[in-house]
CSV table of C-alpha atoms (C1' of nucleotides) in Angstrom, one decimal:
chain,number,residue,atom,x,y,z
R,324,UNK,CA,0.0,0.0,0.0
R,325,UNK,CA,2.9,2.1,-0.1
R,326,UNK,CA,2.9,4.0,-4.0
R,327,UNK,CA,-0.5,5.3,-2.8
R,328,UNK,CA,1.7,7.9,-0.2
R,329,UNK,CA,4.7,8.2,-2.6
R,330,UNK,CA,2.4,9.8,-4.8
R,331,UNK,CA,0.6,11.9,-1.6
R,332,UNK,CA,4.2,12.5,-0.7
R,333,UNK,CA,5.0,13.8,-4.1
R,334,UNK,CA,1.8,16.0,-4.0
R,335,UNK,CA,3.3,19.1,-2.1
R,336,UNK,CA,2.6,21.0,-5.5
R,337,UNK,CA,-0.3,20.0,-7.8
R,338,UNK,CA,1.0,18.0,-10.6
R,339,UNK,CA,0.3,15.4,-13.4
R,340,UNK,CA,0.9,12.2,-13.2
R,341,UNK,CA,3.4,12.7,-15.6
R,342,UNK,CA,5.3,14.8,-13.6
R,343,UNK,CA,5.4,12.8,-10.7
R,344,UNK,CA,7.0,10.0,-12.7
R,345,UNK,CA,9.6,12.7,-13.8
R,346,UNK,CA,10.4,13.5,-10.6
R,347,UNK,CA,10.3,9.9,-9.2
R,348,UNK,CA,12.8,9.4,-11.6
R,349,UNK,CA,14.9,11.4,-10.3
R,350,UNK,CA,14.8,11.5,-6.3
R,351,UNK,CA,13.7,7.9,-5.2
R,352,UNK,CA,14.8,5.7,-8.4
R,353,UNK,CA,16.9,4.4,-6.6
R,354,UNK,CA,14.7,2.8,-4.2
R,355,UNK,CA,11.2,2.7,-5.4
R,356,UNK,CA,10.5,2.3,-9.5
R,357,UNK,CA,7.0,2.6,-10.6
R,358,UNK,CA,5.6,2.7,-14.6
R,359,UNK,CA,2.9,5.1,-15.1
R,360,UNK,CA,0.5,2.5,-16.5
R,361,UNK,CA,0.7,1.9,-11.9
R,362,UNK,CA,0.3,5.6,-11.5
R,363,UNK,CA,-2.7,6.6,-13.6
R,364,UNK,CA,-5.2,4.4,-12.3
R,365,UNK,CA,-3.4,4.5,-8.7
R,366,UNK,CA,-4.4,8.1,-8.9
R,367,UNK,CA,-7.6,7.7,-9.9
R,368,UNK,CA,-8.0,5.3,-6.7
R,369,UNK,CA,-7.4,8.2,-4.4
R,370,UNK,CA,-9.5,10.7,-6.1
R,371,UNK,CA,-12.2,8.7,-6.1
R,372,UNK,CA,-10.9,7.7,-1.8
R,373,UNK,CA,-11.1,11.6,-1.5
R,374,UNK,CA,-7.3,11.9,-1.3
R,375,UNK,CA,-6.6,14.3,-4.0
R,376,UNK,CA,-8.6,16.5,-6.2
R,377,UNK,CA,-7.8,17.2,-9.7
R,378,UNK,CA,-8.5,19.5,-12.7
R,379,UNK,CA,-7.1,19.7,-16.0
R,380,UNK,CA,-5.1,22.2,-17.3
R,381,UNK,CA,-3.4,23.2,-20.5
R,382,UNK,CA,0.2,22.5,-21.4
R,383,UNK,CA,2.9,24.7,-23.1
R,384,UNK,CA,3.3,21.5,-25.7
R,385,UNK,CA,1.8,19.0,-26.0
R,386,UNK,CA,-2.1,18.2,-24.6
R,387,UNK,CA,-3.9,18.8,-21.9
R,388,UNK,CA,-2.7,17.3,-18.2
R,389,UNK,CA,-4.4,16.2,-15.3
R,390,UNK,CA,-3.0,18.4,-12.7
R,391,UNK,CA,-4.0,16.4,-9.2
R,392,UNK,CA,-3.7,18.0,-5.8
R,393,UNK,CA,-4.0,16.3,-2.0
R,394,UNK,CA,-6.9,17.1,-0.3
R,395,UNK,CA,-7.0,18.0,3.7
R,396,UNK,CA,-7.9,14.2,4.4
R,397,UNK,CA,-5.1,13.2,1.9
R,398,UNK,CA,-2.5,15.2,3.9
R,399,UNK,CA,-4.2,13.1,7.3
R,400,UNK,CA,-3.3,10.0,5.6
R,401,UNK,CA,0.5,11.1,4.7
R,402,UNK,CA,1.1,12.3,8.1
R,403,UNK,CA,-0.6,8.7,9.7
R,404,UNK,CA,1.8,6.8,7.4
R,405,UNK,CA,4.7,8.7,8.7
R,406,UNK,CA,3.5,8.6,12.2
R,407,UNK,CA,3.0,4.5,12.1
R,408,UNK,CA,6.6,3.8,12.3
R,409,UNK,CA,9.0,2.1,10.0
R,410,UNK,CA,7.5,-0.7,7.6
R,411,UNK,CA,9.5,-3.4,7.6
R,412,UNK,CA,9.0,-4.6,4.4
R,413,UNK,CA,10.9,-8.2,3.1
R,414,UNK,CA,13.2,-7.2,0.6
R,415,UNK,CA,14.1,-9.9,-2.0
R,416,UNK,CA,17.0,-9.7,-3.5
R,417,UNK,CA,17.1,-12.0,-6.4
R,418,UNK,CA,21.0,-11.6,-6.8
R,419,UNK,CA,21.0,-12.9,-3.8
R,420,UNK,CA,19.2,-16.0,-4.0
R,421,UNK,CA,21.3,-16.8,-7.1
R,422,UNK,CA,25.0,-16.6,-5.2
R,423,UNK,CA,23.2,-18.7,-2.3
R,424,UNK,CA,22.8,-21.4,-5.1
R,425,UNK,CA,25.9,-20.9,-7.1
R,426,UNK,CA,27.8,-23.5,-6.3
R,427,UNK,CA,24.9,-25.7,-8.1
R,428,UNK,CA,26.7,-24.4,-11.3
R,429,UNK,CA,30.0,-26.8,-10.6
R,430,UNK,CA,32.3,-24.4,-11.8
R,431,UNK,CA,34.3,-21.8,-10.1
R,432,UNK,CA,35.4,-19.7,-13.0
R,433,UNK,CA,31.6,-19.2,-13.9
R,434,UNK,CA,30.9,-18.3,-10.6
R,435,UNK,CA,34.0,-15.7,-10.3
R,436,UNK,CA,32.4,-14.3,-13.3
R,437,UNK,CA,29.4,-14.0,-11.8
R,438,UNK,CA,30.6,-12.2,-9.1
R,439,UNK,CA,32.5,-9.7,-11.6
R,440,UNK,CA,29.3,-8.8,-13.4
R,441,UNK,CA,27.7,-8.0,-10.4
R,442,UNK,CA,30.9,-6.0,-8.9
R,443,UNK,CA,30.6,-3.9,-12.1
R,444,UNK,CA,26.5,-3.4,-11.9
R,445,UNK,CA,27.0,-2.0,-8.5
R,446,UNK,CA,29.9,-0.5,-8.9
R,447,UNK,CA,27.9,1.7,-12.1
R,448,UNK,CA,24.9,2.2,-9.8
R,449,UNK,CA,26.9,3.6,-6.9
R,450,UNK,CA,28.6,5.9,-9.7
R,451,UNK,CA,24.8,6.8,-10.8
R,452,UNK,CA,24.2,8.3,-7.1
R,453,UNK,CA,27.5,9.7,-6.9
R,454,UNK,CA,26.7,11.5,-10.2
R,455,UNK,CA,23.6,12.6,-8.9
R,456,UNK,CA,25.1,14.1,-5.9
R,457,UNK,CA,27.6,16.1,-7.8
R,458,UNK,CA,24.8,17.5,-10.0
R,459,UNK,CA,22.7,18.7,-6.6
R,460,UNK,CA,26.0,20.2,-5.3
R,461,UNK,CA,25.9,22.0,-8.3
R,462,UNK,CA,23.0,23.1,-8.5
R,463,UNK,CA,22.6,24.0,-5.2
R,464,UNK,CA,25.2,26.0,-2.9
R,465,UNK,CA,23.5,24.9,0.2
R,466,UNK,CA,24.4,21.0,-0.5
R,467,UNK,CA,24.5,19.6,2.2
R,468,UNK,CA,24.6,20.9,5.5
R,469,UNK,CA,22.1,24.4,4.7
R,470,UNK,CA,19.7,22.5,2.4
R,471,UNK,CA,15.9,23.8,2.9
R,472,UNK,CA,13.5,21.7,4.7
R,473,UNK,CA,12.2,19.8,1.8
R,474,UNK,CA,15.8,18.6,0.9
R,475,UNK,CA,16.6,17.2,4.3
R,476,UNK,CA,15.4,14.0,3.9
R,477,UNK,CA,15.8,13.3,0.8
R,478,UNK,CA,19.7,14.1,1.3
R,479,UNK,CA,19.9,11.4,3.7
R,480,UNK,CA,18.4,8.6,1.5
R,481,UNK,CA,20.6,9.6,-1.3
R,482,UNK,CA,23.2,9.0,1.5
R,483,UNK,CA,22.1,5.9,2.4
R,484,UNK,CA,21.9,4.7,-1.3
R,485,UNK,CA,25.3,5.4,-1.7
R,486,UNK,CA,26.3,3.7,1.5
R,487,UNK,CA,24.6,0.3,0.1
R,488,UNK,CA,25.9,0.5,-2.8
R,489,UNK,CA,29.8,0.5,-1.8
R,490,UNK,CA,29.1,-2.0,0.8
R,491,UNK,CA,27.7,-4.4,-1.9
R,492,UNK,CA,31.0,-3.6,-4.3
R,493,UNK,CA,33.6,-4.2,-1.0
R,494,UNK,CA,31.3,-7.4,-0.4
R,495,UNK,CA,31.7,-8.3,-4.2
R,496,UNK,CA,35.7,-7.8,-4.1
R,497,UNK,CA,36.1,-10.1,-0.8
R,498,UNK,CA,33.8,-12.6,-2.2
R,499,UNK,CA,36.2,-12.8,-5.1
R,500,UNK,CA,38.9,-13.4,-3.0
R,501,UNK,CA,37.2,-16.0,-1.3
R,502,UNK,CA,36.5,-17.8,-4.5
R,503,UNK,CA,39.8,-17.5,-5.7
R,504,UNK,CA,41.2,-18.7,-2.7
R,505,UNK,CA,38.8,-21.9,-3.2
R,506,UNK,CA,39.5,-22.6,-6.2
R,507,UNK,CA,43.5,-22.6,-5.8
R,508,UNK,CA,43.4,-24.4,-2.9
R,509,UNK,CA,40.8,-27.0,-4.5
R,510,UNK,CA,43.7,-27.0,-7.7
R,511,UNK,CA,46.5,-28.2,-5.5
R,512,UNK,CA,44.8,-30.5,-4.2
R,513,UNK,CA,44.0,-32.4,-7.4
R,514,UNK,CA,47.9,-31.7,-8.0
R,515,UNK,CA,47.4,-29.5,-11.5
O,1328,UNK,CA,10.2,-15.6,-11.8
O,1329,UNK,CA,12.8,-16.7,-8.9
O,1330,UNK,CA,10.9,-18.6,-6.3
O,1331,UNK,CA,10.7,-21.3,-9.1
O,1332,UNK,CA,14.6,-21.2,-8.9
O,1333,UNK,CA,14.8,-21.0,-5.2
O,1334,UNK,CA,13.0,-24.0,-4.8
O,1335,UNK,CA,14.7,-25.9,-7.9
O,1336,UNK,CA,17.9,-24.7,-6.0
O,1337,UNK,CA,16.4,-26.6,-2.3
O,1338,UNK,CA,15.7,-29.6,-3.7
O,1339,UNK,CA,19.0,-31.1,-4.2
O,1340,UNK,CA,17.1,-33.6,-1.7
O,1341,UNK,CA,13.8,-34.8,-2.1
O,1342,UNK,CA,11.9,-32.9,0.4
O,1343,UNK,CA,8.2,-31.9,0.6
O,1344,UNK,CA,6.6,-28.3,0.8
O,1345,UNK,CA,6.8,-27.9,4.1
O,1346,UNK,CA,10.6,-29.2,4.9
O,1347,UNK,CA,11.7,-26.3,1.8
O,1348,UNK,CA,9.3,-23.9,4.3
O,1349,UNK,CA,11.4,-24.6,7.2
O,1350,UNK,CA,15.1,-24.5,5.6
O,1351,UNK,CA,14.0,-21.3,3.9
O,1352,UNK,CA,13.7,-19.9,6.7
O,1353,UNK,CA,16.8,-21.1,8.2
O,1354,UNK,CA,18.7,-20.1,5.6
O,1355,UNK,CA,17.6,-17.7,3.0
O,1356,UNK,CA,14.9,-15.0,4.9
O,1357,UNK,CA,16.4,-12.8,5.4
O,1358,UNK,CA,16.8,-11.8,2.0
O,1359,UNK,CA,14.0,-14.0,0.7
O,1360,UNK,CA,10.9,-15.0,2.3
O,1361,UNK,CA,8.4,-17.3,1.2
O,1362,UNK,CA,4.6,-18.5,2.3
O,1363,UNK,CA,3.6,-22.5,2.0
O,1364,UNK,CA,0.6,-20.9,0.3
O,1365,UNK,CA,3.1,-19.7,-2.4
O,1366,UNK,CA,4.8,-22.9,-2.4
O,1367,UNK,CA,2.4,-25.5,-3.1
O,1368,UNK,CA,0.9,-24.3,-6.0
O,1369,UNK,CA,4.3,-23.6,-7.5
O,1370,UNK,CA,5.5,-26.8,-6.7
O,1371,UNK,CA,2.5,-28.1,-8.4
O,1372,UNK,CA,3.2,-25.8,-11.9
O,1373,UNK,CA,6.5,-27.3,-11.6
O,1374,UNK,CA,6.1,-30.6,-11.9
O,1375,UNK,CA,3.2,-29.9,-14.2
O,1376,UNK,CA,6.2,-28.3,-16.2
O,1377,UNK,CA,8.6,-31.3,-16.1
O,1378,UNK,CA,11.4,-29.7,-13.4
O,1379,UNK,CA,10.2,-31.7,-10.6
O,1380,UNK,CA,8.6,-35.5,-10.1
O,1381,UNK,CA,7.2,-36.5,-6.9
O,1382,UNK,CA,5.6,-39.2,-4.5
O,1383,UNK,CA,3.6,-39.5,-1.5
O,1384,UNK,CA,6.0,-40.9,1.7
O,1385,UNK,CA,5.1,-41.8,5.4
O,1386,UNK,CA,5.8,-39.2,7.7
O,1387,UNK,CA,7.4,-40.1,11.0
O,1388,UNK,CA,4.4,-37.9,12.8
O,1389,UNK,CA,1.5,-36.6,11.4
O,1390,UNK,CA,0.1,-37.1,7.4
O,1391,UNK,CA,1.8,-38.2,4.4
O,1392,UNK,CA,4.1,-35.9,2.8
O,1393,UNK,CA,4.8,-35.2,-0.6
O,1394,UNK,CA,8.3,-35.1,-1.4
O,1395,UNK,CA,9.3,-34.0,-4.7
O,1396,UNK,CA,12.6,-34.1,-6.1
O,1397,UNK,CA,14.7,-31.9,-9.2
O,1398,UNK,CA,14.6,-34.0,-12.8
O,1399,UNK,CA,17.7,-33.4,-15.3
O,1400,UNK,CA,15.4,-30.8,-16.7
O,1401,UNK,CA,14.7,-29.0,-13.7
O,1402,UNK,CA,18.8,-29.0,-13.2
O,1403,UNK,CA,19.5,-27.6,-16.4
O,1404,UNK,CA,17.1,-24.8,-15.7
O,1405,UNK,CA,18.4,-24.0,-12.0
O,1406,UNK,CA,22.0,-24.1,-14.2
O,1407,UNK,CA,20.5,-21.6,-16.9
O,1408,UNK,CA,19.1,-19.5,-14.0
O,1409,UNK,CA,22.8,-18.9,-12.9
O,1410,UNK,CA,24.5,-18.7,-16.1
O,1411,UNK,CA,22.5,-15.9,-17.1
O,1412,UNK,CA,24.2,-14.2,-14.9
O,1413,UNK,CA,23.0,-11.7,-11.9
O,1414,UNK,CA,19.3,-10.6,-12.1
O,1415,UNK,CA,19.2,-6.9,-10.9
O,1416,UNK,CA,15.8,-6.6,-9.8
O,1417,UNK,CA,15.3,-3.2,-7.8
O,1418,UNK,CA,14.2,-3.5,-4.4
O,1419,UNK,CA,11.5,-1.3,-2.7
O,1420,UNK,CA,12.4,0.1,0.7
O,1421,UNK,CA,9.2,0.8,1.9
O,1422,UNK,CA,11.3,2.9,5.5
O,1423,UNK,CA,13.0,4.5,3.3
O,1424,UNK,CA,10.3,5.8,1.0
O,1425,UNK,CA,9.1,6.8,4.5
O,1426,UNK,CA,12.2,9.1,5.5
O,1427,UNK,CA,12.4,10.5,1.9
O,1428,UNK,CA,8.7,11.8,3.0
O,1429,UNK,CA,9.5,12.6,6.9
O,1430,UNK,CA,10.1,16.3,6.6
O,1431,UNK,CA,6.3,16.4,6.0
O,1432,UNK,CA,5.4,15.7,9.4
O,1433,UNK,CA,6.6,19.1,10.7
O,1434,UNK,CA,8.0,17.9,14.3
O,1435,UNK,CA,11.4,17.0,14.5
O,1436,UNK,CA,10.8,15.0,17.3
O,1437,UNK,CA,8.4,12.7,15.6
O,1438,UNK,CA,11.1,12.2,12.8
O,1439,UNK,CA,13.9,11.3,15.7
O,1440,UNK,CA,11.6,8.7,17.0
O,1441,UNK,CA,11.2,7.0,13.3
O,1442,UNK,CA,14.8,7.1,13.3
O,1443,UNK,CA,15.6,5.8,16.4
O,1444,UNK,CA,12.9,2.9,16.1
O,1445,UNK,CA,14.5,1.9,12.8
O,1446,UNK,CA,17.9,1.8,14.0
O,1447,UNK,CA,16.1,-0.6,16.8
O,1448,UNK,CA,14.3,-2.8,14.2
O,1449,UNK,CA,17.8,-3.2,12.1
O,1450,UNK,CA,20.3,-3.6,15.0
O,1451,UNK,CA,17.8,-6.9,16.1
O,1452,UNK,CA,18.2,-8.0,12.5
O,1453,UNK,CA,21.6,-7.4,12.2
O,1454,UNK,CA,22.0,-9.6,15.9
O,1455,UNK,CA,19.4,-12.2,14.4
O,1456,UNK,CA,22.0,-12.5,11.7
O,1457,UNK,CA,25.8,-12.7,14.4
O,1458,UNK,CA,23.2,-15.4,16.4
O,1459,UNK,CA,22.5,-17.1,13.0
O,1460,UNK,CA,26.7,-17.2,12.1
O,1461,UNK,CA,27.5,-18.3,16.1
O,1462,UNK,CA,24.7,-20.9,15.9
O,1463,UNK,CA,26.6,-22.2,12.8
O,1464,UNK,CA,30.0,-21.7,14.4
O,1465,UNK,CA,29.6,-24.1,16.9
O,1466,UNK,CA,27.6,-26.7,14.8
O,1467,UNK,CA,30.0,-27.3,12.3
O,1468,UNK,CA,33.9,-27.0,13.3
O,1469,UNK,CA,35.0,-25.7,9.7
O,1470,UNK,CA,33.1,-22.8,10.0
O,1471,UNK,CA,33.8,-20.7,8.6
O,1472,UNK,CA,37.1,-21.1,5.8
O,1473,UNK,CA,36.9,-24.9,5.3
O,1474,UNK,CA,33.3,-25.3,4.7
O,1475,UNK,CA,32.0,-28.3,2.2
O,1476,UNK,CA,30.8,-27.0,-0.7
O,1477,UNK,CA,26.8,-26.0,-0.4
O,1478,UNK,CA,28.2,-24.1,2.7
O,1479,UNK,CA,30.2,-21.8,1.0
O,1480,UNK,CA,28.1,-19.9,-1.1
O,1481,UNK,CA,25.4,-19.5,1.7
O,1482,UNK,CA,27.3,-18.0,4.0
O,1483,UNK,CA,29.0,-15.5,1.7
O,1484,UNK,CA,25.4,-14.2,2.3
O,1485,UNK,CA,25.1,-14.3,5.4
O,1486,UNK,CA,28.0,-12.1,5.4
O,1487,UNK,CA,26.5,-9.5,3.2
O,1488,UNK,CA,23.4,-9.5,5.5
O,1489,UNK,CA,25.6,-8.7,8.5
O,1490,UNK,CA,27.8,-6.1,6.2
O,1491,UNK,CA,24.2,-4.7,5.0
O,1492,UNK,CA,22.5,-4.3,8.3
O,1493,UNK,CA,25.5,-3.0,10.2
O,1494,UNK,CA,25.6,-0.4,7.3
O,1495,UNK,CA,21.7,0.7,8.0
O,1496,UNK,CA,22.4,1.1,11.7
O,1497,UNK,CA,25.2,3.0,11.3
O,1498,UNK,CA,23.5,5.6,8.5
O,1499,UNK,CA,20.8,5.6,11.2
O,1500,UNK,CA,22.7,7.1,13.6
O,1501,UNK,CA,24.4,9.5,11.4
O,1502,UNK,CA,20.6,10.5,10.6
O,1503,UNK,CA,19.8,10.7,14.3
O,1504,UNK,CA,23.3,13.1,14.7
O,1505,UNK,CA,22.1,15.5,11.8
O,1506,UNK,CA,18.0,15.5,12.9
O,1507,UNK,CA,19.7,16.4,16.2
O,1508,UNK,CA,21.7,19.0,14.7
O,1509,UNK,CA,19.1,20.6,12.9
O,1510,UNK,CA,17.2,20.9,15.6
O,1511,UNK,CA,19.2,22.4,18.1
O,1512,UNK,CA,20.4,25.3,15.2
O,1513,UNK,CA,16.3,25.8,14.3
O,1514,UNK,CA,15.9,26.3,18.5
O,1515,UNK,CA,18.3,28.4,18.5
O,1516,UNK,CA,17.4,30.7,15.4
O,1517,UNK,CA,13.7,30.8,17.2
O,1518,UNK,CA,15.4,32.1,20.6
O,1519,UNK,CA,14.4,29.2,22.5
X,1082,DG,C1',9.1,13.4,-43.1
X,1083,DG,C1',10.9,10.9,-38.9
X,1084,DT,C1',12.0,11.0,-34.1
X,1085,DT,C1',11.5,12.5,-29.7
X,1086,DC,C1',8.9,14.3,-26.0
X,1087,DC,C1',4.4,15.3,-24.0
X,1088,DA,C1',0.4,13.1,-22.1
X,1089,DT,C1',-3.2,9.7,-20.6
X,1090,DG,C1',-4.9,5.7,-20.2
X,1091,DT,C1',-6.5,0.1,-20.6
X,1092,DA,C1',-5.8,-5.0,-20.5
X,1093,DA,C1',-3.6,-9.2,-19.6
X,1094,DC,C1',-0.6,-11.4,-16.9
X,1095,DG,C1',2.6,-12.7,-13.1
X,1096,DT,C1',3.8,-12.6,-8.3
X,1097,DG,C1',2.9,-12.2,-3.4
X,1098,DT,C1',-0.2,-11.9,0.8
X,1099,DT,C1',-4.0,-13.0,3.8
X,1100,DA,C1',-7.6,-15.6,5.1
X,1101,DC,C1',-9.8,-19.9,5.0
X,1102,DA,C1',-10.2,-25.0,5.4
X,1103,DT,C1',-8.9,-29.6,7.1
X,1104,DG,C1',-7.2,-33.0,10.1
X,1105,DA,C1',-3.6,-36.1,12.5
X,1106,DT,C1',-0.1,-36.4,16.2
X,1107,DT,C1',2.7,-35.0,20.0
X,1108,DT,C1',3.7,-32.3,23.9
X,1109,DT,C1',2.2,-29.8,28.1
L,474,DA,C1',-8.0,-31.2,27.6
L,475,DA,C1',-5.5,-27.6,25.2
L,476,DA,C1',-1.8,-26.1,22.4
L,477,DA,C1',1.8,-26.8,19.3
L,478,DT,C1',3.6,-29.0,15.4
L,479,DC,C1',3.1,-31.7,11.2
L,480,DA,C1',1.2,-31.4,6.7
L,481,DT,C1',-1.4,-29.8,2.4
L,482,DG,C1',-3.9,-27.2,0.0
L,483,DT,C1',-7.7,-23.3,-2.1
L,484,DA,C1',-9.6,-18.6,-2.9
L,485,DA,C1',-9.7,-13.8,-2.9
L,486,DC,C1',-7.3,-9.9,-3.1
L,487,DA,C1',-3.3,-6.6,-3.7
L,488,DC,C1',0.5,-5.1,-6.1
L,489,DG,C1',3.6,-4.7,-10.1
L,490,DT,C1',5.1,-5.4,-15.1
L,491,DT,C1',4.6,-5.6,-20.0
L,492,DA,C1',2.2,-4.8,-23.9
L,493,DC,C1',-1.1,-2.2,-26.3
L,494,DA,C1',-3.6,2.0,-27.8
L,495,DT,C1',-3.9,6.9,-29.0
L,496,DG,C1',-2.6,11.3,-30.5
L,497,DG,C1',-0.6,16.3,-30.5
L,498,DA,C1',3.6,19.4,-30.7
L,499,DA,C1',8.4,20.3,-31.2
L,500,DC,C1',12.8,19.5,-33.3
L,501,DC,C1',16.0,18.0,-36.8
DNA sequence: GGTTCCATGTAACGTGTTACATGATTTT
DNA sequence: AAAATCATGTAACACGTTACATGGAACC
């Protein structure tokens, strides 16, 4: 039930669903993807809940948007999600299922190779945040420690993000150590 | 697509539903979790699809069990799986869509209190995890650099579990330092 | 004239959760 | 006698992805 208050979250202004993809795409991406073919109807949902209220509008280019904006009760709701606590949600991490089972592939130089691939796919999202740090620091004398109210937060998950991902890269690196370890040691003992 | 996999990846033994229920969770939840009402069915689809055969067996106590076990064809797909190398699904962080949004409660102390909650809730996961590693420890002597085989690859992640949730609590603090922070310098611009 | 961006939606499908339903055996 | 554990399933619902459908305006 969460993209419901991502999208009252995102409502501070009235905006389209369009925009709020936009700006999804840039602020949370890294944590929370969602298609507009999910947005549009989820939108719907809470206008016809009593959430938001919208009206269209015309566009500079292009043709005419839905502009959507929360509604006292929706603002309620935001604040009760907030106020709940934490949601603990199960994260799956299919990456990690597969190097639980990758020894069923009976080969150590496929698995090292694994292991590469996924050092380099971190490695290229950590850059990604990194980037888009460099580009709020740029754009924004403040960054980080005078930032206004409404950047606060959002600093701190971009933080966070970056945090994950260069634990996941220095866990890739000493797992490849590990395996090349193994498979030396499993070398000798065969005698090659 | 992946619980398919997980569960083509548990069956190196015949075992039914419910044992794969029990060593999932043993093993593999706290990155993956997985309800028996998920399970049968896909059990069922996959021997439907040719990856798994089974047959009804006495239990010691209570009813018969169906244990199923992996045919050649459900091997080569759990190899496939692997091969294709690391699926990157993204993960939703449902807390951290939360802090993204927690300016929007307007009381810094509410926002301290999510905080320090979820630095509670992920220091007990992160000790679920050390318990999980001792409990291993002192079951099986070679823990943990001359493990057999199908104990390597698990317990490279467990390791990223304990690197992971060390890394929330410690990003949780260095949110609870800057809410802190912030608060104190918007007392102090208010003349409190 | 073709591509990209703006803009909104629907439909089918796949995956995951919660609740429901059943009943034997073992432990307290 | 009650509770926990063993054991297997179904049904309804919620959430998310992919593909499909449409069409105007701006840019090259």
């Amino acid at each position: 039930m969460s993209l419901k208050h991502i999208l009252l979250g995102m409502l501070n202004e009235p905006a389209s669903g369009y925009d709020i993809k936009k700006c999804l795409n840039n602020s949370l991406q890294h944590f929370w993807a969602a298609n507009l073919s999910q947005i549009y109807p989820q939108l719907g949902n809470m206008e016809a809940e009593g959430l938001l209220r919208s009206r269209m509008s015309d566009s500079d280019r292009g043709p005419q948007r839905r502009l959507y904006r929360r509604t006292a009760k929706g603002t309620r709701e935001l604040k009760n999600w907030l106020a709940e606590g934490p949601h603990m949600s199960e994260e799956r991490r299919h990456f990690l299922a597969q190097v639980f089972f990758l020894d069923a592939l009976g080969d150590g130089e496929q698995a090292r190779a694994f292991m590469q691939s996924l050092r380099e796919q971190m490695s290229g999202k950590l850059e990604a945040l990194q980037a888009a740090e460099e580009a709020w620091r740029d754009r924004d004398s403040r960054y980080p420690d005078n930032l206004p109210d409404d950047g606060f937060y959002p600093q701190l998950t971009l933080a966070l993000g970056q945090k994950i991902f260069a634990t996941y890269v220095e866990w890739c690196d000493e797992c490849l150590e590990r395996i090349q370890a193994r498979e030396s040691g499993s070398r000798e003992r065969q005698g090659a």
